[in-house]
mmCIF file of C-alpha atoms in Angstrom:
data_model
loop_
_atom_site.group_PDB
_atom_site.id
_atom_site.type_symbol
_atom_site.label_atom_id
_atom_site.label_comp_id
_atom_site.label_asym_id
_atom_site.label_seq_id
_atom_site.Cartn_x
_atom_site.Cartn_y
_atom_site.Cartn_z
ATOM 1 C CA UNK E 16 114.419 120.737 128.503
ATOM 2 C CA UNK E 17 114.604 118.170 131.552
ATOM 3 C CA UNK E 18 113.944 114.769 130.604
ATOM 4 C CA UNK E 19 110.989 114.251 133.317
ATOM 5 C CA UNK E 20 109.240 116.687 130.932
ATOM 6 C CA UNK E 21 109.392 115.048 127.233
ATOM 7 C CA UNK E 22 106.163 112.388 126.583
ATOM 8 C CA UNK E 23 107.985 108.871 126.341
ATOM 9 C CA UNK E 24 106.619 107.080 123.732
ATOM 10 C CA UNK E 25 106.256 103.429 125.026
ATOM 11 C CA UNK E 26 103.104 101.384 124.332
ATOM 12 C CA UNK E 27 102.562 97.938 125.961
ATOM 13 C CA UNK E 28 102.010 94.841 124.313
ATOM 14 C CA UNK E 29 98.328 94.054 123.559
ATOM 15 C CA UNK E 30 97.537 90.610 123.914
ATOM 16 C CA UNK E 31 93.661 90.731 122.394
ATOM 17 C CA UNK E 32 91.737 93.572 121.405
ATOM 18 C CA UNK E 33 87.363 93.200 121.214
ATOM 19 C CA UNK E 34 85.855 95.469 119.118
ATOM 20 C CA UNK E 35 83.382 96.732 120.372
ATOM 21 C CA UNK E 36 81.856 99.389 118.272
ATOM 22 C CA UNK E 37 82.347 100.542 114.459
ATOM 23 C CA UNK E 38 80.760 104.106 113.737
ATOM 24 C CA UNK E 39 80.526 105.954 110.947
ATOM 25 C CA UNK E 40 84.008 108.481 111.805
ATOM 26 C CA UNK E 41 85.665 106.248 114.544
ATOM 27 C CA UNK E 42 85.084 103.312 116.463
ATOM 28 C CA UNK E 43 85.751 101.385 120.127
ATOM 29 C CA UNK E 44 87.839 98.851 121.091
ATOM 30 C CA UNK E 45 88.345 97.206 124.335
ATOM 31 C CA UNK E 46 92.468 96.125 124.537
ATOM 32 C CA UNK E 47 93.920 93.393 126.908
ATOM 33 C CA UNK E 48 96.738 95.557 127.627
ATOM 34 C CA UNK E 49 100.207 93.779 129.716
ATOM 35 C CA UNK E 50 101.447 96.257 132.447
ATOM 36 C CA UNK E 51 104.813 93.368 132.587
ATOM 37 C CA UNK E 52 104.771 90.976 135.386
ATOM 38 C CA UNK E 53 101.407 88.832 134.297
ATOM 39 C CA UNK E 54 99.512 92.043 135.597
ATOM 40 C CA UNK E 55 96.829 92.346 132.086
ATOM 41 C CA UNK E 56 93.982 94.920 131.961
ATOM 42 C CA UNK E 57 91.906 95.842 129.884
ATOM 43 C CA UNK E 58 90.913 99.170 128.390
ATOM 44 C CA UNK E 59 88.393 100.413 126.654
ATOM 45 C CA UNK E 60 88.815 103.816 124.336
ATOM 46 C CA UNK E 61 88.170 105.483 121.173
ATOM 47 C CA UNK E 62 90.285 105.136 118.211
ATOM 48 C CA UNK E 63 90.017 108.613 116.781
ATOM 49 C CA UNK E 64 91.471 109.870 113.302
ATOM 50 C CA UNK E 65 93.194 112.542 114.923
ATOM 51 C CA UNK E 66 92.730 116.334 114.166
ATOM 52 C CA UNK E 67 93.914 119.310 112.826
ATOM 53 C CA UNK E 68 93.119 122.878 114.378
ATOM 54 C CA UNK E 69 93.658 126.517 113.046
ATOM 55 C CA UNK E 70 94.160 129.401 114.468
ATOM 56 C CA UNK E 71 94.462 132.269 111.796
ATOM 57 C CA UNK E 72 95.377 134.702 112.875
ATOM 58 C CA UNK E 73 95.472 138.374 110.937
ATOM 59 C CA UNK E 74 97.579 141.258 110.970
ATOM 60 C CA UNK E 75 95.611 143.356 113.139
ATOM 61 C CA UNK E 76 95.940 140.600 116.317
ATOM 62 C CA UNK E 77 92.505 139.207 115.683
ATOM 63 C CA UNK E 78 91.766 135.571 115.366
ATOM 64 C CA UNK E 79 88.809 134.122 113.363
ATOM 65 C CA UNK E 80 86.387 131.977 115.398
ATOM 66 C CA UNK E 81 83.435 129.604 114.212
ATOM 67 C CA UNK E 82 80.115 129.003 115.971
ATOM 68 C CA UNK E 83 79.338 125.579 115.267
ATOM 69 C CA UNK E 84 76.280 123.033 116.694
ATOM 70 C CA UNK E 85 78.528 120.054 118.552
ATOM 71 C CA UNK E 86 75.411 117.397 119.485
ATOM 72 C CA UNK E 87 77.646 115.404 122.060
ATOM 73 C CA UNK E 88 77.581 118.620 124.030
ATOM 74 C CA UNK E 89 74.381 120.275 122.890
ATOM 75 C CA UNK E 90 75.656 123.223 122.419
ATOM 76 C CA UNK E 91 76.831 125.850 119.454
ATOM 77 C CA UNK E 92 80.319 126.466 120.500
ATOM 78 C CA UNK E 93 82.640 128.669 119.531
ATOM 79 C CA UNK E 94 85.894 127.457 118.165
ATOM 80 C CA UNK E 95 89.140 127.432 115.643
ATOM 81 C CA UNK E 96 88.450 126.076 112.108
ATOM 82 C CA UNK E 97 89.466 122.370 112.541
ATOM 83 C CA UNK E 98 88.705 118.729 110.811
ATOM 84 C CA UNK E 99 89.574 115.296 111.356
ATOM 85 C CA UNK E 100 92.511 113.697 109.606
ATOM 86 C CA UNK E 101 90.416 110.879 107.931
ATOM 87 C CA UNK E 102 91.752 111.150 104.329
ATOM 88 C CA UNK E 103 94.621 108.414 103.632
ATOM 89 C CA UNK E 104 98.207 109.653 103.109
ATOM 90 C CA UNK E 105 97.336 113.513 103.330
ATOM 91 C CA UNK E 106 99.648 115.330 105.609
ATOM 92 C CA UNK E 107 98.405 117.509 108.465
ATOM 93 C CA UNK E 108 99.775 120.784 107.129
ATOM 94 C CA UNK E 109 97.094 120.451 103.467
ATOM 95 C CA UNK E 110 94.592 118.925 105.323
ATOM 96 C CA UNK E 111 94.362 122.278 107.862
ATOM 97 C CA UNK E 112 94.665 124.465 104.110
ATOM 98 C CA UNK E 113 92.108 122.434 103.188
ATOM 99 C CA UNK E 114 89.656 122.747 106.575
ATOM 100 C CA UNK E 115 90.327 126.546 106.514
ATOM 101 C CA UNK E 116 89.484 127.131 102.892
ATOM 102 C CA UNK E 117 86.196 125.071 103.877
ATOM 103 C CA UNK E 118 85.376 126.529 106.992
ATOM 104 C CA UNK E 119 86.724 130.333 107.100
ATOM 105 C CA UNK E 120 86.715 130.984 103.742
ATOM 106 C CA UNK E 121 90.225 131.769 103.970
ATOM 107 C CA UNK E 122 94.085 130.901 102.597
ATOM 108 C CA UNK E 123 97.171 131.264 104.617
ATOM 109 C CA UNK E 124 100.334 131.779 102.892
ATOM 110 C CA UNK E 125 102.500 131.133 106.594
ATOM 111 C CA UNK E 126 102.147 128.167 108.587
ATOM 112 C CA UNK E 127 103.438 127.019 111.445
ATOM 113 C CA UNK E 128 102.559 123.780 114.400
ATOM 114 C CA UNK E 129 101.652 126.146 117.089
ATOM 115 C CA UNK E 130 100.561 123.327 119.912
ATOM 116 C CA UNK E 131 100.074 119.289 119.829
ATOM 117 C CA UNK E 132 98.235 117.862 122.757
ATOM 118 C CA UNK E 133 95.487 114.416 123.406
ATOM 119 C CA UNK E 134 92.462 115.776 124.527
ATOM 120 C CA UNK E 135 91.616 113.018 126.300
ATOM 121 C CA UNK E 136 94.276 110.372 126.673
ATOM 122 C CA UNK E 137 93.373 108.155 129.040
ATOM 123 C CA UNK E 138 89.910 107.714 126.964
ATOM 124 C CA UNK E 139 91.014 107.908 122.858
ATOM 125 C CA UNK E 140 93.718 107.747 120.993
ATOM 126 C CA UNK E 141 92.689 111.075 119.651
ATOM 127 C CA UNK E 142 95.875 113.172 118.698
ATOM 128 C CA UNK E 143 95.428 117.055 117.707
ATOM 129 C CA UNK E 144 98.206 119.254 115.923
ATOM 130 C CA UNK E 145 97.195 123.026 116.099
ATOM 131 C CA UNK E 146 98.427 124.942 113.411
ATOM 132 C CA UNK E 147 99.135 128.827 113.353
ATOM 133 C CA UNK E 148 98.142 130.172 109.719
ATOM 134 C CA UNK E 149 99.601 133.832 108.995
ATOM 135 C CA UNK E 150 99.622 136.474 105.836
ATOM 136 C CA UNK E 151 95.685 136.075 105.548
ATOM 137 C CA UNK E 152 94.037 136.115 102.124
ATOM 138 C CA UNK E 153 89.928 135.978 101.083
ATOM 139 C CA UNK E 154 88.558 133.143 99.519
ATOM 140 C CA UNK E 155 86.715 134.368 96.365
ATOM 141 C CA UNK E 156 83.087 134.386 96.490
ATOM 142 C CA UNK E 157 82.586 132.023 93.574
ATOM 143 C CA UNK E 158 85.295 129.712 94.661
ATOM 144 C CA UNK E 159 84.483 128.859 98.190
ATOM 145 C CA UNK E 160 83.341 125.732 99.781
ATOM 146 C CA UNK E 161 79.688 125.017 99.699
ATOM 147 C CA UNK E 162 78.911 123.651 103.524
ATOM 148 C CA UNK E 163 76.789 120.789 104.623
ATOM 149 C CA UNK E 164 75.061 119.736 108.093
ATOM 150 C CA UNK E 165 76.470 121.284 111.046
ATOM 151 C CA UNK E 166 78.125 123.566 109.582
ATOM 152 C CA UNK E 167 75.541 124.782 106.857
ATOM 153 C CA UNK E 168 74.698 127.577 109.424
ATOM 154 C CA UNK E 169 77.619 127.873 111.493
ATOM 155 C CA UNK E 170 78.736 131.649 111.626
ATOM 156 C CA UNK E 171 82.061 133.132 111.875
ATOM 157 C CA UNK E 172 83.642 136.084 113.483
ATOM 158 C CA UNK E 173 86.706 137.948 113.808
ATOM 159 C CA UNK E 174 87.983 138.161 117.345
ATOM 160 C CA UNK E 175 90.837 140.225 118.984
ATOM 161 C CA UNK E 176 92.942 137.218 120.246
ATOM 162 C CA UNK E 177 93.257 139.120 123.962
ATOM 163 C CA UNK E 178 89.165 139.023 124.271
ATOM 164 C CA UNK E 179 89.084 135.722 122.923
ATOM 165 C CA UNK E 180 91.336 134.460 125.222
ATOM 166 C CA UNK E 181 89.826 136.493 128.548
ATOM 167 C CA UNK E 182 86.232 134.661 127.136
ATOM 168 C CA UNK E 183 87.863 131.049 127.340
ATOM 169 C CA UNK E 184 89.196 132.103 130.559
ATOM 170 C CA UNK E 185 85.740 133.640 132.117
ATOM 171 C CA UNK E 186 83.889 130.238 131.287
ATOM 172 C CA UNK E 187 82.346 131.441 128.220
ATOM 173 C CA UNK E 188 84.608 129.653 125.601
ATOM 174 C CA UNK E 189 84.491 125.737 126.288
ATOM 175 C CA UNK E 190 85.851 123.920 122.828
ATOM 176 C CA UNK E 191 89.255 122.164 123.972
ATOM 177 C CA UNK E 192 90.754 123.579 120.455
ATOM 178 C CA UNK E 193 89.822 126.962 120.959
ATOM 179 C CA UNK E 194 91.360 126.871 124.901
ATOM 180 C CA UNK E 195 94.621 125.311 124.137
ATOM 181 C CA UNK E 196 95.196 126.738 120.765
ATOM 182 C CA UNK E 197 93.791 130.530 121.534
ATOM 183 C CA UNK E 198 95.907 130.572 124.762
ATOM 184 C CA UNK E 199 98.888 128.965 123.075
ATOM 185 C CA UNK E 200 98.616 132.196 120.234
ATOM 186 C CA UNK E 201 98.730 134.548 122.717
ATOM 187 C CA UNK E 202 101.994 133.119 124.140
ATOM 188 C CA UNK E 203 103.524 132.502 120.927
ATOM 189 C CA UNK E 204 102.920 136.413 120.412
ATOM 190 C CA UNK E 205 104.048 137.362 123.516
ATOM 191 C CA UNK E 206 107.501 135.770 122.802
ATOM 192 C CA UNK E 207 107.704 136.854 118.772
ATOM 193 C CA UNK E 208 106.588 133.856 117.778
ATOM 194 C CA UNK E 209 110.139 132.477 118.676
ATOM 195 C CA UNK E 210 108.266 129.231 119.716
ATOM 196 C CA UNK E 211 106.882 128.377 116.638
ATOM 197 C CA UNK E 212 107.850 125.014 114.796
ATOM 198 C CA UNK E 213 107.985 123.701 111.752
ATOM 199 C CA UNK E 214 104.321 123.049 110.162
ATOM 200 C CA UNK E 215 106.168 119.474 109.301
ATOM 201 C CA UNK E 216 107.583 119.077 113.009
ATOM 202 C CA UNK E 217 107.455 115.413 114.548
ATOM 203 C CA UNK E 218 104.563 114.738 115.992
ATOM 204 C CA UNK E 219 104.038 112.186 118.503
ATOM 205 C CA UNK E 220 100.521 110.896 116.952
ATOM 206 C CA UNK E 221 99.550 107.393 117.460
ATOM 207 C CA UNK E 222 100.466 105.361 114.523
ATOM 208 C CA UNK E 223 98.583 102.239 114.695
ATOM 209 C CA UNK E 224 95.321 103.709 115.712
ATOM 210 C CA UNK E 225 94.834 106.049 112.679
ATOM 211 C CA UNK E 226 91.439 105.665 110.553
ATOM 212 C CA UNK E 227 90.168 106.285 107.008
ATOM 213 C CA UNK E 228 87.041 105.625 106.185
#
C-alpha cells in the first residue's frame, strides 16, 4: 500500500489542557496544542471511550439490525449492535461478544475486525473497531440479557445485507456504524472475505484519551 495512504500516528505536544466538562460517559477538554515553531492552538473535543460495532452476519447473507432511540439526534435509528469500550482492561473482541449477547440476543463463534475508522476526528478522540461476527447461534430465552433505557424497546430485524446497504445509500439509514460497517460487509463478501483481519489486529486507537468510569 503507498505510504501517502497509511494514518501516521504523530500527536503534538500539549502544553495545558482545561477541562471543561465531566459527564456521566465522556467528558471535554480544551488542549493548548504546539503546531512547532511557537505557533500554539487550542482545541476543544470530546474524549470518547471508543466503540465497538457488530455486524453479524448469518448464513443466508442477512445482517441483523437494531432500531434504537439516539436523543442527540432525535431519532430511532437503525443500526449494528454496538457499545462503548468503558470497562477497564477488557479487550475489544469480548466486549463486542458481550454487546451482541446484550443487544441481539445472539453468540458468534467467528470473528473478525471488519473496519476501524474516527467518526469524527477533528471533534473527539472517539475510535470505533467494527467487528464481523460469523457461524450465528440463539441466545436461550432464559439466559438473555434483560435491557434497560433506550434500549428496553428497541426492536431488531434481520436484513438482507444488499437491501440494507441500498437503504443507507437511498438516505434512509443514517447511523455512522451501520454506513461504514454495512457497506464494508458487502465488500468483504464481494472479495471472499479475503480482507478480513485478525479480531486482535493493531488498532490505531488513541491511548491516552481512553475512559472508565
Amino acid at each position: 500500500m503507498p505510504h501517502e495512504l497509511v494514518d501516521v500516528p504523530g500527536p503534538r505536544a500539549v502544553t495545558a489542557t482545561h477541562e471543561r466538562f465531566r459527564g456521566k460517559v465522556w467528558d471535554v477538554a480544551s488542549d493548548e496544542v504546539d503546531l512547532g515553531g511557537g505557533h500554539v492552538v487550542t482545541r476543544d473535543y470530546l474524549r470518547h471511550t471508543g466503540a465497538v460495532v457488530i455486524v453479524a452476519l448469518d448464513a443466508d447473507g442477512r445482517v441483523y439490525l437494531v432500531r434504537q432511540y439516539r436523543h442527540p439526534v432525535g431519532a430511532e435509528c437503525w443500526e449494528p449492535p454496538a457499545g462503548l469500550l468503558d470497562i477497564a482492561d477488557e479487550a475489544p473482541v469480548t466486549a463486542a461478544q458481550r454487546e451482541l449477547f446484550e443487544e441481539a440476543d445472539l453468540t458468534a463463534s467467528t470473528w473478525h475486525t471488519l473496519v476501524d475508522y474516527f467518526p469524527s476526528g477533528g471533534g473527539t478522540s472517539e475510535a470505533v473497531r467494527v467487528f464481523l461476527a460469523r457461524d450465528l447461534a440463539e441466545v436461550p430465552a432464559d439466559a438473555r440479557h434483560t435491557r434497560e433505557d433506550e434500549e428496553a424497546d428497541m426492536i431488531g430485524a434481520w436484513v438482507d445485507l444488499d437491501d440494507a446497504v441500498t437503504a443507507v445509500l437511498a438516505g434512509h439509514v443514517h447511523a455512522s456504524s451501520a454506513a461504514v460497517g454495512l457497506l464494508a460487509a458487502a465488500h468483504a463478501r464481494d472479495a471472499g472475505f479475503s480482507t478480513l483481519r485478525p479480531a486482535d489486529a493493531p488498532w490505531q486507537r488513541p491511548e491516552e484519551t481512553r475512559l472508565t468510569r
